[in-house]
């Protein structure tokens, strides 16, 4: 015997009877009304509006009915499903409102409660903060604007746009802490920024020219903590892009900052160096502000601040590499730029004769009190 024709199966046809549909709808509405919280409502939604719910299955059966019965069945199933959907939306809104009301009550803080502990008046601003602010102030007073960027930075800003070739050892030279690979549709992954130089790129891409910005901020490298290295430290970056800027302008900016930080009359020295994002590049030293270049203190005692070198290395600098200008959509035939970057902890150490970078990290208020307020 052949199987009965599906279109005329009396059992299936019966599930779409008015009475049956009403029962399904009533069951669904009762379950929705009984849901006491959002989790229970989720269960009710699955049971009565999910793929295997009776009304969903009934809807799928409409196509198998004789053509004459379809329109009527379609209307009745549609109405029942719409009623269930509307009830779900309403119950969802009610339960969410109830949850929000509860959170407001549960998490309320009574700010009028008396507090019996004396307030500590012992704090002091940290010298990394005050010296960083002072450095930034020097440039703000010369017309520079403060620019900021994120500490979790796209590799593209931290390296590619700064002319670090892919897979170039320079990426490892900076002991990068990699955070995540590229998201779908993005061209690079994320790193904890290894320097403040990516803020240069952000500034060049978003600000009008001419551009004079200074960017203080936190940087990260996978260095082990010792007397001269810390995995987290602060840098300050200075960038100028304008028509006709030369290394003489760079030198002038550096001299202005050394004078403001360490006093007048100290010579600066630029020696050739390499950074992918500047060409030519140089490292900046200044005459030791303690022995003033004599390598020894007046009594003949060796100078500890510059380790009897007479000079103290302070910063990296250079003329913005034209490839970097091009990556930021700037015409290198019309504009040139200079940049320099330096470590704030290092400046604090030099300025205040601190020998161990760990002293700048420990948050001991006696350290802050000794240097912070006067910085
Ligand atoms: N970003 C460099 C570093 O962290 C420092 C630096 C060198 C910044 C030269 C500059 C620059 O802006 O021009 O080692």
mmCIF file of N, CA and C and ligand atoms in Angstrom, residues 174 194-197 200 221 235 237-238 275 277-278 282 316-318 339-342, ligand 1:
data_model
loop_
_atom_site.group_PDB
_atom_site.id
_atom_site.type_symbol
_atom_site.label_atom_id
_atom_site.label_comp_id
_atom_site.label_asym_id
_atom_site.label_seq_id
_atom_site.Cartn_x
_atom_site.Cartn_y
_atom_site.Cartn_z
ATOM 1 N N UNK A 174 61.922 46.744 20.124
ATOM 2 C CA UNK A 174 61.168 47.496 21.118
ATOM 3 C C UNK A 174 60.473 46.567 22.117
ATOM 4 N N UNK A 194 54.475 50.822 22.191
ATOM 5 C CA UNK A 194 55.837 50.735 22.709
ATOM 6 C C UNK A 194 56.473 52.114 22.821
ATOM 7 N N UNK A 195 55.813 53.110 22.260
ATOM 8 C CA UNK A 195 56.314 54.483 22.322
ATOM 9 C C UNK A 195 55.149 55.434 22.042
ATOM 10 N N UNK A 196 55.353 56.723 22.234
ATOM 11 C CA UNK A 196 54.260 57.662 21.962
ATOM 12 C C UNK A 196 54.257 58.098 20.495
ATOM 13 N N UNK A 197 55.202 57.589 19.694
ATOM 14 C CA UNK A 197 55.262 58.021 18.296
ATOM 15 C C UNK A 197 53.983 57.737 17.489
ATOM 16 N N UNK A 200 51.871 60.632 16.747
ATOM 17 C CA UNK A 200 52.246 61.487 15.598
ATOM 18 C C UNK A 200 51.344 61.173 14.413
ATOM 19 N N UNK A 221 56.716 47.916 27.346
ATOM 20 C CA UNK A 221 57.615 46.969 26.661
ATOM 21 C C UNK A 221 57.814 45.778 27.575
ATOM 22 N N UNK A 235 56.492 58.448 28.106
ATOM 23 C CA UNK A 235 57.295 59.228 27.151
ATOM 24 C C UNK A 235 56.564 60.530 26.861
ATOM 25 N N UNK A 237 56.347 63.142 23.425
ATOM 26 C CA UNK A 237 56.685 63.195 22.016
ATOM 27 C C UNK A 237 56.376 64.596 21.521
ATOM 28 N N UNK A 238 57.216 65.087 20.650
ATOM 29 C CA UNK A 238 56.950 66.414 20.116
ATOM 30 C C UNK A 238 56.976 66.304 18.595
ATOM 31 N N UNK A 275 66.305 55.959 13.414
ATOM 32 C CA UNK A 275 64.919 55.606 13.707
ATOM 33 C C UNK A 275 64.222 55.496 12.361
ATOM 34 N N UNK A 277 61.318 56.217 11.476
ATOM 35 C CA UNK A 277 60.340 57.263 11.167
ATOM 36 C C UNK A 277 60.949 58.644 11.011
ATOM 37 N N UNK A 278 62.288 58.760 11.197
ATOM 38 C CA UNK A 278 62.927 60.052 10.949
ATOM 39 C C UNK A 278 64.139 59.854 10.038
ATOM 40 N N UNK A 282 68.788 61.550 14.975
ATOM 41 C CA UNK A 282 69.905 61.862 15.868
ATOM 42 C C UNK A 282 69.533 61.533 17.301
ATOM 43 N N UNK A 316 65.531 60.942 21.489
ATOM 44 C CA UNK A 316 65.772 60.632 20.081
ATOM 45 C C UNK A 316 65.051 61.689 19.260
ATOM 46 N N UNK A 317 65.587 61.996 18.087
ATOM 47 C CA UNK A 317 64.935 63.050 17.310
ATOM 48 C C UNK A 317 65.264 62.900 15.823
ATOM 49 N N UNK A 318 64.662 63.731 15.023
ATOM 50 C CA UNK A 318 64.996 63.738 13.599
ATOM 51 C C UNK A 318 63.971 64.485 12.789
ATOM 52 N N UNK A 339 60.628 65.843 14.788
ATOM 53 C CA UNK A 339 60.013 65.159 15.925
ATOM 54 C C UNK A 339 61.096 64.801 16.916
ATOM 55 N N UNK A 340 60.708 64.732 18.166
ATOM 56 C CA UNK A 340 61.597 64.081 19.120
ATOM 57 C C UNK A 340 60.785 63.458 20.238
ATOM 58 N N UNK A 341 61.391 62.465 20.887
ATOM 59 C CA UNK A 341 60.678 61.767 21.939
ATOM 60 C C UNK A 341 61.632 61.425 23.062
ATOM 61 N N UNK A 342 61.119 61.505 24.298
ATOM 62 C CA UNK A 342 62.001 61.196 25.416
ATOM 63 C C UNK A 342 61.234 60.544 26.553
HETATM 64 N N1 LIG B 1 59.975 56.522 19.573
HETATM 65 C C1 LIG B 1 61.379 56.435 19.892
HETATM 66 C C2 LIG B 1 61.609 55.372 20.952
HETATM 67 O O1 LIG B 1 60.747 55.095 21.719
HETATM 68 C C3 LIG B 1 61.884 57.766 20.376
HETATM 69 C C4 LIG B 1 61.896 58.782 19.308
HETATM 70 C C5 LIG B 1 62.998 58.905 18.504
HETATM 71 C C6 LIG B 1 60.810 59.596 19.085
HETATM 72 C C7 LIG B 1 63.046 59.837 17.489
HETATM 73 C C8 LIG B 1 60.847 60.557 18.057
HETATM 74 C C9 LIG B 1 61.971 60.649 17.268
HETATM 75 O O2 LIG B 1 59.823 61.353 17.798
HETATM 76 O O3 LIG B 1 61.986 61.576 16.308
HETATM 77 O O4 LIG B 1 62.666 54.821 21.003
#
